[in-house]
Coordinates of C-alpha atoms and ligand atoms in Angstrom, one line a residue:
M1 CA 28.7 89.3 -78.7
T2 CA 27.2 85.7 -77.7
K3 CA 24.6 86.5 -74.5
I4 CA 25.5 83.8 -72.0
A5 CA 23.0 82.9 -69.0
I6 CA 23.3 81.0 -66.4
V7 CA 20.6 78.9 -65.0
W8 CA 20.5 78.3 -61.2
F9 CA 18.7 74.8 -60.7
R10 CA 17.8 74.8 -56.9
N11 CA 14.3 72.8 -55.9
D12 CA 13.4 72.8 -60.0
L13 CA 15.2 69.6 -60.7
R14 CA 13.6 69.4 -64.1
V15 CA 13.1 70.2 -67.7
R16 CA 9.5 69.9 -68.2
D17 CA 7.1 72.9 -67.0
N18 CA 10.4 75.0 -65.7
E19 CA 9.9 78.5 -66.9
T20 CA 13.4 79.1 -65.6
L21 CA 15.1 77.0 -68.1
L22 CA 12.5 78.0 -70.8
T23 CA 13.0 81.9 -70.7
A24 CA 16.6 81.5 -70.1
V25 CA 16.8 79.4 -73.0
K26 CA 14.4 81.9 -75.3
E27 CA 16.3 84.9 -73.9
A28 CA 20.2 83.9 -74.5
D29 CA 22.6 82.3 -77.2
Q30 CA 23.6 79.8 -74.7
I31 CA 23.1 78.6 -71.3
I32 CA 25.0 77.1 -68.3
P33 CA 22.9 75.1 -66.0
V34 CA 24.1 75.1 -62.8
Y35 CA 23.2 73.1 -59.7
C36 CA 25.4 73.3 -56.3
F37 CA 25.6 71.0 -53.7
D38 CA 25.5 73.8 -50.5
P39 CA 27.4 72.9 -47.3
R40 CA 24.9 74.3 -45.4
H41 CA 22.3 72.2 -46.8
F42 CA 24.4 69.1 -45.0
T43 CA 24.8 70.8 -42.0
K44 CA 22.7 70.3 -38.0
T45 CA 19.0 71.6 -37.3
E46 CA 18.7 74.7 -35.5
N47 CA 17.7 73.5 -32.0
Y48 CA 17.6 70.1 -31.8
N49 CA 20.9 69.4 -33.8
F50 CA 19.8 66.8 -36.4
P51 CA 21.4 66.1 -39.8
K52 CA 19.6 68.5 -41.9
V53 CA 19.7 65.8 -44.5
G54 CA 19.6 62.2 -43.7
F55 CA 20.3 59.3 -45.7
N56 CA 17.0 58.6 -47.5
K57 CA 16.6 61.9 -48.5
G58 CA 20.7 62.9 -49.6
S59 CA 19.9 59.1 -51.5
F60 CA 16.9 60.9 -52.9
L61 CA 18.8 64.3 -54.0
L62 CA 21.7 62.6 -55.6
Q63 CA 19.6 60.6 -58.0
S64 CA 17.8 63.8 -58.9
V65 CA 20.3 65.5 -60.0
I66 CA 21.8 62.5 -62.1
D67 CA 18.6 62.7 -63.5
L68 CA 18.5 65.8 -64.5
R69 CA 21.6 65.6 -65.9
F70 CA 20.6 62.9 -67.8
K71 CA 17.7 64.9 -69.2
L72 CA 20.2 67.7 -70.2
N73 CA 22.2 65.5 -72.2
E74 CA 19.5 64.6 -73.9
L75 CA 19.2 67.8 -75.0
G76 CA 22.5 68.3 -75.9
G77 CA 23.7 69.9 -72.9
N78 CA 25.0 68.6 -69.4
L79 CA 24.5 69.7 -66.2
V80 CA 27.3 71.5 -63.9
V81 CA 27.7 70.3 -60.5
R82 CA 29.9 72.6 -58.0
Y83 CA 30.0 71.8 -54.3
G84 CA 30.0 74.8 -52.7
K85 CA 28.1 78.1 -51.7
P86 CA 26.3 79.7 -54.9
E87 CA 27.2 83.1 -53.5
D88 CA 30.5 81.8 -54.3
K89 CA 30.0 79.5 -57.4
V90 CA 27.5 80.5 -59.6
F91 CA 29.2 84.2 -59.7
E92 CA 32.7 82.5 -60.4
L93 CA 30.4 81.2 -63.6
A94 CA 28.8 84.5 -64.5
Q95 CA 32.0 86.1 -64.0
K96 CA 34.6 83.5 -65.7
F97 CA 32.3 83.5 -68.9
N98 CA 30.9 86.4 -69.1
A99 CA 27.2 85.7 -68.3
T100 CA 24.3 88.3 -69.0
A101 CA 22.0 87.2 -66.0
V102 CA 21.2 84.3 -63.8
Y103 CA 17.8 82.8 -63.8
C104 CA 15.9 80.9 -60.7
Q105 CA 13.2 79.5 -59.6
E106 CA 11.8 82.2 -56.9
E107 CA 12.3 80.2 -53.2
I108 CA 10.0 81.4 -50.4
C109 CA 11.7 80.5 -46.9
S110 CA 14.6 82.9 -44.8
E111 CA 17.2 80.6 -45.6
E112 CA 16.7 80.3 -49.3
I113 CA 16.0 84.5 -50.0
K114 CA 19.5 84.9 -47.9
V115 CA 21.3 83.1 -50.2
E116 CA 19.5 84.4 -53.0
Q117 CA 20.4 87.8 -51.5
L118 CA 24.0 87.0 -51.4
L119 CA 24.3 86.1 -54.7
E120 CA 22.5 88.9 -56.1
D121 CA 24.3 91.5 -54.1
R122 CA 27.8 89.7 -56.0
L123 CA 26.3 89.7 -59.1
N124 CA 25.6 93.3 -58.8
T125 CA 29.3 94.1 -58.6
I126 CA 29.8 92.5 -62.1
N127 CA 26.4 94.1 -63.6
V128 CA 24.7 91.0 -63.7
S129 CA 21.1 90.8 -63.2
I130 CA 18.9 88.2 -61.2
E131 CA 15.6 86.7 -62.7
Y132 CA 13.1 84.8 -60.7
F133 CA 10.6 82.8 -61.4
W134 CA 7.7 81.6 -59.5
G135 CA 7.0 77.8 -60.5
K136 CA 6.4 76.0 -56.5
T137 CA 3.0 76.3 -56.5
L138 CA -0.1 74.6 -58.6
I139 CA -1.9 78.8 -58.8
N140 CA 0.9 81.1 -59.4
Y141 CA 1.7 83.9 -56.7
D142 CA 0.5 86.6 -59.4
D143 CA -2.4 85.1 -59.6
L144 CA -3.6 84.8 -56.4
P145 CA -7.4 86.7 -56.4
F146 CA -6.2 88.7 -53.2
S147 CA -2.8 90.4 -51.9
I148 CA -0.6 88.4 -49.2
S149 CA -1.7 90.3 -46.5
N150 CA -5.4 89.2 -46.8
L151 CA -5.2 85.5 -47.4
P152 CA -7.3 83.8 -45.1
D153 CA -6.1 82.2 -41.8
I154 CA -8.4 79.4 -43.0
F155 CA -7.6 76.8 -45.5
T156 CA -11.9 76.4 -46.3
K157 CA -11.7 80.6 -47.0
F158 CA -8.6 80.4 -49.2
R159 CA -10.0 77.2 -51.3
N160 CA -13.9 79.6 -51.3
L161 CA -11.7 82.0 -52.2
V162 CA -9.7 80.4 -55.1
E163 CA -11.4 77.2 -56.4
P164 CA -14.2 79.1 -58.4
N165 CA -12.4 80.0 -60.8
L166 CA -9.2 78.0 -60.3
P167 CA -6.5 80.1 -62.2
I168 CA -4.0 77.5 -63.4
R169 CA -1.7 78.6 -66.0
D170 CA -0.4 75.9 -69.0
E171 CA 2.1 74.5 -68.5
C172 CA 5.4 75.4 -69.9
H173 CA 6.9 73.4 -72.6
T174 CA 10.0 71.6 -72.8
P175 CA 12.9 73.5 -74.6
D176 CA 13.8 71.6 -78.1
V177 CA 16.5 73.4 -79.1
V178 CA 19.4 74.6 -76.4
N179 CA 22.9 75.9 -77.1
F180 CA 25.1 75.0 -73.7
V181 CA 28.3 76.5 -73.2
Q182 CA 30.5 73.5 -73.9
D183 CA 33.9 74.0 -72.7
I184 CA 33.0 73.9 -69.2
E185 CA 34.2 71.4 -66.8
P186 CA 31.0 69.8 -65.4
G187 CA 32.1 68.6 -62.1
D188 CA 31.7 65.1 -60.2
I189 CA 28.5 64.4 -58.2
P190 CA 29.5 64.2 -54.9
S191 CA 29.0 61.3 -52.9
L192 CA 26.8 60.9 -49.6
E193 CA 30.0 60.7 -47.7
K194 CA 31.8 63.5 -49.4
L195 CA 28.4 65.2 -48.0
G196 CA 29.0 64.4 -44.8
I197 CA 25.7 62.1 -44.5
E198 CA 26.0 58.6 -42.4
L199 CA 25.3 55.6 -44.1
H200 CA 23.0 53.1 -43.3
K201 CA 21.5 50.6 -43.6
T202 CA 17.9 49.8 -44.4
E203 CA 16.2 45.9 -44.0
K204 CA 12.4 46.7 -45.3
N205 CA 11.0 48.8 -48.1
A206 CA 13.8 51.2 -48.8
S207 CA 14.3 52.5 -52.0
L208 CA 10.9 51.8 -52.9
Y209 CA 10.9 55.2 -54.7
K210 CA 13.7 57.0 -56.7
G211 CA 14.2 60.3 -57.4
G212 CA 14.6 62.1 -60.1
E213 CA 12.1 63.5 -63.2
T214 CA 11.9 60.1 -65.0
A215 CA 11.1 58.2 -62.2
A216 CA 8.3 61.4 -61.3
L217 CA 7.0 60.9 -64.5
L218 CA 6.9 57.0 -64.2
R219 CA 4.7 57.3 -61.5
L220 CA 1.9 60.0 -62.5
K221 CA 1.7 57.4 -65.7
Y222 CA 1.3 54.9 -63.2
Y223 CA -1.0 56.3 -61.0
L224 CA -3.3 57.8 -63.4
W225 CA -3.2 55.9 -66.7
E226 CA -1.6 52.6 -65.8
T227 CA -3.6 51.7 -62.7
G228 CA -6.3 53.9 -62.5
L229 CA -5.7 54.0 -59.0
I230 CA -6.6 58.0 -58.8
E231 CA -10.1 56.6 -59.0
N232 CA -10.5 55.4 -55.4
Y233 CA -7.5 57.7 -54.1
K234 CA -10.4 59.4 -51.6
E235 CA -11.3 56.1 -50.3
T236 CA -7.4 54.6 -50.3
R237 CA -5.8 57.9 -49.2
N238 CA -5.9 57.0 -45.6
E239 CA -4.1 53.4 -45.3
L240 CA -0.3 53.1 -43.9
L241 CA 0.8 50.1 -45.9
G242 CA 2.4 49.8 -49.5
K243 CA 3.2 52.0 -52.1
D244 CA -0.5 52.7 -53.6
Y245 CA -2.6 54.1 -51.1
S246 CA -1.6 57.5 -52.2
S247 CA 0.0 59.3 -55.0
K248 CA 3.6 59.6 -53.3
F249 CA 3.9 63.0 -55.7
S250 CA 5.1 65.1 -53.1
L251 CA 8.6 63.0 -52.8
W252 CA 8.9 64.3 -56.4
L253 CA 7.2 67.7 -55.5
A254 CA 9.3 68.7 -53.1
F255 CA 12.9 68.7 -55.0
G256 CA 11.0 70.1 -58.0
C257 CA 11.0 66.6 -60.2
I258 CA 7.7 67.7 -61.4
S259 CA 5.6 70.8 -61.6
P260 CA 2.2 70.6 -59.4
R261 CA 0.9 72.3 -62.3
T262 CA 2.2 68.6 -64.6
I263 CA 0.0 66.6 -62.0
F264 CA -3.2 68.9 -62.5
W265 CA -3.4 69.2 -66.3
E266 CA -2.5 65.2 -66.3
I267 CA -5.7 64.7 -64.0
F268 CA -8.1 67.3 -65.9
Q269 CA -6.9 65.4 -69.2
Y270 CA -7.2 62.0 -67.2
E271 CA -11.0 63.2 -66.0
K272 CA -11.7 64.0 -69.9
E273 CA -10.6 60.5 -71.3
R274 CA -11.7 58.1 -68.4
K275 CA -13.5 59.1 -65.8
K276 CA -13.8 62.2 -63.2
N277 CA -15.6 61.6 -59.5
E278 CA -14.9 62.9 -56.0
S279 CA -11.7 61.3 -55.7
T280 CA -10.2 62.6 -59.2
Y281 CA -11.2 66.2 -57.2
W282 CA -9.9 65.4 -53.9
L283 CA -5.8 65.4 -55.2
I284 CA -6.3 68.3 -56.4
F285 CA -8.1 69.3 -53.3
E286 CA -4.7 68.1 -51.6
L287 CA -2.2 70.1 -53.8
L288 CA -4.2 73.2 -52.9
W289 CA -3.7 72.5 -49.1
R290 CA -0.3 72.3 -50.3
D291 CA -0.5 75.9 -52.3
Y292 CA -1.4 77.3 -49.0
F293 CA 1.1 76.2 -46.6
N294 CA 3.1 77.9 -49.5
F295 CA 1.6 80.9 -49.3
I296 CA 1.0 81.0 -46.0
A297 CA 5.0 80.5 -45.4
V298 CA 5.1 84.2 -47.6
K299 CA 2.8 85.7 -45.5
Y300 CA 3.8 85.3 -42.4
E301 CA 7.3 84.3 -43.2
D302 CA 10.0 83.2 -40.2
L303 CA 7.0 83.0 -37.6
L304 CA 6.6 79.4 -38.9
F305 CA 9.5 78.1 -37.4
K306 CA 9.3 79.8 -34.5
S307 CA 8.3 78.5 -30.9
G308 CA 5.2 80.0 -30.7
G309 CA 4.2 79.7 -34.7
I310 CA 2.2 81.7 -36.6
K311 CA -0.2 82.4 -33.4
K312 CA 2.5 83.4 -31.7
V313 CA 1.1 81.2 -28.6
R314 CA 3.3 80.1 -25.7
L315 CA 3.2 75.9 -25.4
E316 CA 4.2 74.5 -22.6
S317 CA 6.6 71.5 -22.9
K318 CA 9.7 70.1 -20.9
H319 CA 12.7 68.8 -22.5
N320 CA 12.9 64.8 -22.0
A321 CA 16.2 63.3 -24.0
N322 CA 14.4 59.4 -23.1
K323 CA 11.1 60.3 -24.1
L324 CA 12.8 61.8 -27.5
N325 CA 14.8 59.5 -28.0
A326 CA 11.8 56.5 -27.7
W327 CA 9.7 58.5 -29.7
I328 CA 12.3 58.7 -32.5
N329 CA 13.9 55.2 -32.5
G330 CA 9.3 53.6 -32.2
Q331 CA 10.1 52.6 -28.5
T332 CA 7.3 54.7 -26.8
G333 CA 5.4 50.9 -25.9
I334 CA 2.1 52.6 -28.1
P335 CA 2.7 50.2 -31.4
F336 CA 1.2 52.4 -33.5
I337 CA 3.2 55.4 -33.1
D338 CA 6.7 52.7 -33.1
A339 CA 5.3 51.6 -36.6
N340 CA 5.3 55.0 -37.7
M341 CA 8.9 56.1 -36.7
R342 CA 10.3 53.1 -37.5
E343 CA 9.0 53.2 -41.2
L344 CA 10.1 56.9 -41.7
K345 CA 13.8 55.6 -40.2
Q346 CA 13.7 52.9 -42.6
T347 CA 12.5 54.7 -45.6
G348 CA 11.8 58.1 -45.4
F349 CA 8.5 58.1 -45.9
M350 CA 5.2 58.2 -43.6
S351 CA 1.5 58.3 -44.3
N352 CA -0.2 61.3 -43.6
R353 CA -2.7 59.8 -41.6
G354 CA 0.4 58.5 -39.6
R355 CA 2.4 62.0 -39.4
Q356 CA -0.6 63.7 -37.9
N357 CA -0.3 61.3 -34.9
V358 CA 2.8 61.0 -33.9
A359 CA 2.8 64.5 -34.2
S360 CA -0.3 65.0 -32.1
F361 CA 1.5 62.5 -29.6
L362 CA 4.7 64.3 -29.2
V363 CA 3.1 67.5 -28.8
K364 CA 0.1 66.4 -26.3
D365 CA 0.7 63.3 -25.1
L366 CA 4.5 63.4 -24.6
K367 CA 4.0 67.0 -23.6
L368 CA 7.5 67.5 -26.0
D369 CA 8.8 70.6 -27.8
W370 CA 6.7 70.3 -31.2
L371 CA 10.4 71.9 -32.7
A372 CA 11.8 68.6 -31.7
G373 CA 9.5 67.3 -34.0
A374 CA 9.3 69.4 -36.6
E375 CA 13.3 69.1 -37.0
Y376 CA 13.3 65.3 -36.4
F377 CA 11.3 65.3 -39.7
E378 CA 13.0 68.1 -41.6
S379 CA 16.3 65.2 -41.2
M380 CA 14.0 62.4 -41.9
L381 CA 11.4 62.5 -44.5
I382 CA 12.1 62.3 -48.2
D383 CA 9.6 65.1 -49.2
Y384 CA 10.5 67.5 -46.7
D385 CA 9.3 70.7 -47.3
P386 CA 9.9 73.8 -45.3
C387 CA 6.4 75.5 -45.7
S388 CA 4.4 72.2 -45.7
N389 CA 6.5 70.5 -43.1
Y390 CA 6.3 73.3 -40.3
G391 CA 3.1 74.6 -41.7
N392 CA 1.6 71.0 -40.3
W393 CA 3.2 70.9 -37.4
N394 CA 1.9 74.8 -36.1
Y395 CA -1.4 73.2 -37.2
I396 CA -1.1 69.7 -35.2
A397 CA 0.5 71.7 -32.3
G398 CA -2.2 74.5 -32.1
I399 CA -0.4 76.9 -33.3
G400 CA -1.4 77.5 -36.7
N401 CA -4.4 77.3 -38.9
D402 CA -6.6 74.6 -37.0
P403 CA -9.9 76.9 -36.7
R404 CA -10.5 73.8 -34.3
E405 CA -9.7 75.1 -30.6
N406 CA -7.3 72.2 -28.9
R407 CA -7.7 68.9 -31.9
Y408 CA -6.3 66.3 -30.3
F409 CA -5.8 63.0 -31.9
N410 CA -6.6 59.9 -29.9
V411 CA -4.1 57.7 -31.2
L412 CA -5.6 54.2 -30.0
S413 CA -9.1 54.8 -31.9
Q414 CA -7.2 55.6 -34.6
A415 CA -5.1 52.9 -34.4
N416 CA -8.4 50.8 -34.0
S417 CA -9.6 52.3 -37.3
Y418 CA -7.2 52.9 -39.8
D419 CA -5.4 49.5 -38.8
Q420 CA -8.2 47.4 -37.5
Y421 CA -6.3 44.3 -37.7
G422 CA -2.7 45.3 -37.1
D423 CA -1.3 44.4 -40.2
Y424 CA 0.7 47.8 -40.1
V425 CA 1.9 47.5 -36.8
R426 CA 3.2 43.3 -37.3
F427 CA 5.0 44.7 -40.8
W428 CA 6.9 47.5 -38.6
V429 CA 7.2 46.0 -35.0
P430 CA 7.8 42.7 -35.8
E431 CA 8.5 41.1 -31.9
L432 CA 4.5 42.1 -31.7
S433 CA 3.7 39.6 -35.0
E434 CA 2.1 36.9 -32.9
L435 CA -0.3 39.2 -30.7
P436 CA -4.2 38.8 -31.4
S437 CA -5.8 42.2 -33.2
T438 CA -7.6 42.8 -29.8
R439 CA -4.1 43.3 -28.2
I440 CA -2.3 44.3 -31.0
H441 CA -2.7 48.1 -30.4
E442 CA -2.3 47.5 -26.6
P443 CA 0.1 44.8 -25.4
Y444 CA 0.6 46.3 -22.3
L445 CA -2.7 44.9 -21.5
L446 CA -1.1 41.2 -21.4
N447 CA -0.9 39.6 -18.3
K448 CA 1.9 37.5 -17.5
A449 CA 0.3 34.0 -18.6
E450 CA -0.8 35.4 -22.1
Q451 CA 2.8 37.0 -22.2
A452 CA 4.5 33.6 -21.8
F453 CA 1.8 32.1 -23.9
L454 CA 2.7 34.5 -26.8
K455 CA 6.4 34.3 -25.7
I456 CA 7.4 38.0 -25.5
E457 CA 7.9 39.7 -22.4
I458 CA 6.3 43.5 -22.1
G459 CA 9.5 45.6 -21.2
K460 CA 11.9 43.3 -22.1
D461 CA 11.4 42.4 -26.0
Y462 CA 8.9 45.2 -26.5
P463 CA 9.0 48.3 -24.3
S464 CA 6.5 49.6 -21.7
P465 CA 4.7 52.9 -22.3
C466 CA 7.2 54.9 -22.0
F467 CA 4.5 57.5 -20.0
N468 CA 1.6 57.1 -17.1
I469 CA -0.4 54.8 -19.3
F470 CA -3.6 55.1 -17.0
T471 CA -3.7 58.8 -16.8
W472 CA -2.9 58.7 -20.7
K473 CA -6.2 56.1 -21.2
A474 CA -8.5 58.4 -19.5
K475 CA -7.6 61.4 -21.3
Q476 CA -8.4 58.9 -24.6
K477 CA -11.5 57.8 -23.5
K478 CA -12.7 61.9 -22.3
S479 CA -11.5 62.9 -26.3
D480 CA -13.6 60.5 -27.9
K481 CA -16.0 63.3 -29.1
I482 CA -13.3 65.3 -30.2
S483 CA -11.0 63.5 -31.8
L484 CA -10.6 63.3 -35.5
Ligands
LIG501 C1 3.0 66.6 -39.2 C2 3.0 66.4 -40.3 C3 4.0 66.8 -41.6 C4 4.2 66.9 -42.9 N1 5.3 67.1 -43.4 C5 5.7 67.2 -44.7 C6 6.4 67.3 -45.4 O1 7.7 68.0 -45.1 N2 6.3 67.9 -47.0 C7 5.1 67.1 -47.7 O2 5.3 67.5 -48.8 N3 4.4 67.0 -46.9 C8 4.1 66.7 -46.0 N4 2.8 66.9 -45.2 C9 1.5 66.4 -45.6 C10 1.5 65.1 -46.3 O3 1.5 64.4 -44.7 C11 2.2 64.6 -47.3 O4 2.6 65.7 -48.2 C12 1.8 63.1 -47.8 O5 1.8 62.5 -46.8 C13 2.4 62.8 -48.9 O6 2.3 61.5 -49.3 P1 1.4 61.5 -50.7 O7 2.1 62.4 -51.7 O8 1.1 60.2 -51.3 O9 0.3 62.5 -50.2 P2 -1.5 62.5 -51.9 O10 -2.2 62.0 -50.3 O11 -1.6 61.8 -52.7 O12 -1.4 64.0 -51.7 C14 -1.3 64.2 -52.9 C15 -0.4 65.3 -52.6 O13 -1.4 66.8 -52.4 C16 -0.2 67.2 -51.2 N5 -0.6 67.0 -49.8 C17 -1.5 66.5 -49.4 N6 -1.8 66.7 -48.0 C18 -1.1 67.4 -47.5 C19 -0.6 68.5 -46.5 N7 -1.3 67.8 -45.2 N8 0.1 69.4 -46.5 C20 0.8 70.0 -47.6 N9 0.3 69.2 -48.9 C21 -0.7 68.4 -48.5 C22 1.1 66.6 -51.2 O14 2.0 67.8 -52.2 C23 1.2 65.2 -52.1 O15 1.6 64.9 -52.5 C24 2.9 66.6 -43.0 C25 2.0 66.5 -42.5 C26 1.9 66.3 -41.1 C27 1.0 65.7 -40.4

């Protein structure tokens, strides 16, 4: 009897270094690769009702699925696409084609685990097994030198334990001979409209990044071999403007269009052939942060998503729709915050420096609920990843893995350090483009005569701060010693 396996693609939209696909190809005579657009992914976030998938993220997802189909076409097959719940759609395929097993990447967070469980229960009724493969992190879960309950709660301790003998497995090779089940309706890739995603016009910087494995591998090649940008990564990573100050690998990592192992081994090769320095190491260091938040999510499960975070701390916050909207729309009256928030809204991306500042500002200056910020990021970030997003928000809100008590970002001094001349603000907040560098981060200091001279009215052309600026500035001053 022909042995048929289903490869259920989830957040692993690639053929290179994909253990799930490779194992299925080895163990079965024929495979059915399938991707399900699960309607639950396109509903609203739990507490603040933001669309779970915004325009930029939705577009990137569609591109990634289209590219996966092309990749599978190159191997002689196709990607079966279904719109519906995997526990129904994958089950129906398994039943119809008498599959022996379903192969998929293991997920970490409860929403995904719940779906696995529902599918597993249904498959059990027809004696079809489900095989899971770990593929999300650089270090395989099974290779951690401690049990998950002993995962340190401080990143540096984790790094010190794993780094001396970094256990990175080799990449899996891409299957070259693959037998697909041929007589199957491939299904159309749905449009954004069909998925209920609101289309919006983007003006600046839109579509800088294309989804899919092909684009991911091109970006890797560009960032390393073509430009050598990686050699200066440590110096440029905190910049804000343009596409080359950091790797942007997060976009493709979030959808599994590339594996962290592929990035690691490419850097390893680069270090052997071209140059090894602090910057090449630093990118691996950042990938370890990513791993760390994944493992923290395994250890603490749903606590990461709860108001008290993994420390179970009660934070004081008041709901204020006006302030939240000002933050979301880049209208707080603090240009550095507004520039970052406008970039996010337009492009679906924001630098790490920006994310730290706007998150700290939301929680510690506007005193709003951190979950509102985290859910908005979930909606807007192309690279949204539950572990990294909620892990970082926990950290910034002071309810996560930060060993330092009460870390606070002094937004003004951050703006002056990282956007010294105001170029970033001018790009995203064009109404301030005429302001001199000495006022660009504090337009509320302009007196009436200066405003007339610059042809801008604060409070009309650009908002006045949406909170008490005097108390804020006093707090910023006091925090100078402790801010980053
Ligand atoms: C509040 C907040 C929310 C965030 N939400 C997400 C998210 O949803 N998804 C996400 O991938 N990252 C998130 N980050 C982490 C970080 O900002 C992004 O990974 C990074 O900006 C992506 O750009 P890059 O790929 O150019 O990064 P690079 O600087 O080039 O770093 C290389 C890779 O290292 C990893 N990395 C770097 N910094 C971090 C970090 N702090 N935490 C985890 N991984 C890191 C990423 O995979 C990244 O692609 C968040 C950070 C903050 C402060």
